[in-house]
Amino acid sequence: MLDDPRTVRITGDDVAAVFRRADDVDAESRPGSGRTGPVPEAYVWCNLTSGNGTRALWLLLLPFMVVNLAHWMRPTARHRKRTVRLYGLLVRLAGLTLTVLLVAAACEVALDLAAWQCAGTGACAESHSWLGFLSPDVSDDGWWSRPGRRLALAALVPATLTGLLWYLSHRTWSAYESQQPLSHEGEAEEDDGRTALGRPGFWYGRRLVARLRAAHTAAGLLTIAAAVSSTAARFDRAPGGPAPLDTLGRLLQLSLVAGGGAVVWVVCRRGRSERHLDRQLDEQLVRRLPLTALVLLGLAAVYAGWERPGWQSQGRLSGDATFGGIALVQGLLVIALAVVAHLLYRTHTDPRAAMRGLAGPAVAMLACALGGVMSGGVSQRVADWLDGTGATIPGPPVLLTWQASVIPLVLLVLLGHLACLARRTWRSSRAQLATVESEYPGEPKDATRTRRIARTRAMAALTDRGPRLLGVTAASTLLLGAGALVGALTTRRTPAKAAEGAYAFVESAAETAQALGSWLIGLGFLLFVTWGRRAYKDPSARRTIGILWDVGTFWPRAAHPFAPPCYAERAVPDLTWRIATWTRTTRGRLVISGHSQGSVLAAAAAWQSEPSVRARVALLTYGSPLERLYGRWFPAHFGPAALTALHHDVDCWRNLHRLTDPIGGPVRLPGDCGPEVDREPLRDPLVYGRTDLHPLPAPILGHSDYQADPAFAEERAKLLGRLQPDLPSPRAQDEPGPRVQDEPGPRAQDEPGPPAQDEPGRSSA
C-alpha cells in the first residue's frame, strides 16, 4: 500500500493500526524539507476481516449473518416510524427462529438419532461400540441405559454448542466491537432523516447485542430442555403413568413455556438505540435470563433421568412437530416481512431499490433456507452414518426428508434462470463489439481482443441482475418449502413411501428426488465448509467471496447476536478518531480515498465526523460499490438522499469506475450533482494494442489497480487544488490524509499516494 519496505506503526495495535513510511514519520515537523506531493498513511485492519484458516468456521454462522443483513435492507421510509420498528421486530423474530432451528438440529442429531434411536436399537448400538454403555441390549444393568438418562447425557452436545455460541459472541464483542465512537453529543438531536450512519450511537450497539445474546442463549437452552423432558412428560401423561412425575412434568412444561415467553418479550421489547451513545447495560437481564434457562435445563435433565419402569425408546422423538412448527413460523414471518417492506416502499418509491423493496424479505427467506439446508444436511449424514444398512433406525424427521427432496427442483429452477442469464450475457457481449472498437480509433483491430473486452464488460454487468436471481431463488424456495411442509404434515411419510401405489413414473420420481436431495444436501454442506476453508488459503477463492463476506460483516449485529462480528464497529471509530485528531492538530488538507469496500468505510467515517471536519475533507472513491451494491440493496442508509447529502457535506468528491468492473460503478447522484461526482468510465484496458509506451499487451484490470490509471493522479491533483486552499496549513505540500481501499477486504489510508497492492486480505486505510 505504501510502496516502501520501511514502514513504522504510528498508532494502534496488532488488530488494527496506522502506518507510515519511515521517511514520513515526522513529516509535520519538517515543513521545509523540500518534499513534494502528499504524504500517504495506511490504516491496516486485515486481522478484523481475515486471519488464519480457523476463520473459515465463521461460515457455519452464515445463516445468522444473512438474516442480520435483512435488517439493514429495509426500504427508505419517511414518517413511518412504527412500521420501521415492526420491520425490525419481524427480522429479530426470524433470527430467533434460526437459533432455535440450529439447536433443534443439534438435539436431533445427539438426542434423537444417537441416544434415542441408535442406542435404543441393539443392531445399531453393536455397530458403534462408543454407544454400547447407553444401550439396554448391550448393557442391561447400565445406569445410563435408561432412555431418560441417555437423553440427559446427550443434551451435553447441544448445550455445549449453545455455550460456544455465547462465548464467541461475547468474546468477539470484547475484541472487535467495544470501541466507542468519537463522542459528539451536541449533534445527538440533529438528524436529517437521510441516513442513520451519522448518528452518534450507530456504531455502538453494545446494549442491544447483550440483550439479544442473553435471549438467544436462553432460547437455545430452553429448546434443549424441551427436547429432553417432552418425551418423558408424554410417558407420564399416558394411562397408568406415575402421578407425581406427571405433576412435576406439567409444572416443568409450564415453566418452559413461561421462559419462552420471556425470551420473546426480550427480543420484542427493544431495538437499536442510535440517536445517542448508549453506554448502559441491562446487567440483571443479561445474567439472569440465561442462568434461569440453564437451571430449567438441569431440572429437565433430572426429571427425564428419573427411574420409570417399562419405559423404552421406540420410533422418533417429536422432531416432526418441532421442525414443522419452525418452518411454519419462518414462512409466516417472511410473508409478514414482505407486506411491511412493500408498505414502506410505497411511502418513498425508489426505482433503483433492489426487488422494489423486497430484498430484505428475500434475504430473510434465504437465511431460513440456509439454516434448513445445514440442519437437514447434518441430520441426513449422521443418520446415514449411524444406520449403515438403512433399516435399523427410523431416521431423521419426515419433514427434513421432504425438504431435501425439493432441493433438486429448486436447483432446476435456478439452472433455468442461469441459462437465461448466460444467453443474455452472450447477446450483450456481441452487441458491444462495435462499441469497443469505436473506443480505440486508429488502431489495428483484433477480433479476439475485442471479444475478450466485450465479454468482460458483459460479465461485469451480471452484478446488476443479482436482484432477479435472488427473487427467483427466494420465491421458489418459499413455494416448494411450503409444499414440502404440507406433504410432510398430510402424509406423515417420506416422499418415496407416500408415492407407493401411484403411477410408476411418480413413484420413481419421488424416490429419485428423495435420494438425490439427501445426497445434495449433504454434499452442499461439505462443499460449503471446504470452500470456506479454501477461501482463507487461496487468494483467487478469497477474491470471489471476499466482497460478499465484507458486506455481511460491515453491518452491526442488530438482528442476531451470534452472527460474525462487525469489523466496522472498530474500523469506523478508528478512522473517525484519526481524521478528527489530525485535522484538529495540523489544520491541513485531507483527502480520503477509498477503493471497493473501503469506499464504504470512507463514507461511513465522513458521516461520523463533525460537520466542521467534513467541510475540510475531500473524498476520492474508485471501484466503489456505494450505489451499485449498497445504494440498491440498502436504500434506507445509502439511498440517493444519503449520498447526495454526503456530496454536499464534504468539500468535494470524485468517483472513478470502469465498465469492466463487476463491483464498482457510478454513484448516480440526481440532478447536477451526478456529473460533479462521477467521471466518465475509465478506459480498460488503457490501450488496445501494442504501443511505444506499452510494448506488451495491456491487461484488462476490471476491479483492480485503479491507481495505475493516469486519471487517478489527475483527479487527486484536482481535489487537492479545490480543497479549501485558503486554510492555514503547517506546510505547503506535505499534508497527510487518509485513504481507504479494499480488494476484497477493506483498506484505508491517508491522502492518495503511490499505487496500492490489491492482494486480498491485506487492509489499509
Short mmCIF file of C-alpha atoms in Angstrom, two decimals, residues 231-243 246 250:
data_model
loop_
_atom_site.label_atom_id
_atom_site.label_comp_id
_atom_site.label_asym_id
_atom_site.label_seq_id
_atom_site.Cartn_x
_atom_site.Cartn_y
_atom_site.Cartn_z
CA THR A 231 -40.81 -37.43 25.76
CA ALA A 232 -40.73 -38.24 29.47
CA ALA A 233 -43.75 -35.98 30.03
CA ARG A 234 -45.73 -37.84 27.35
CA PHE A 235 -44.90 -41.15 29.02
CA ASP A 236 -46.01 -39.82 32.40
CA ARG A 237 -49.30 -38.49 30.98
CA ALA A 238 -50.19 -41.87 29.47
CA PRO A 239 -52.73 -44.05 31.30
CA GLY A 240 -51.02 -45.77 34.19
CA GLY A 241 -48.16 -43.29 34.32
CA PRO A 242 -46.68 -42.14 37.63
CA ALA A 243 -48.89 -39.36 39.00
CA ASP A 246 -46.86 -36.28 35.81
CA ARG A 250 -46.64 -30.36 33.85
#
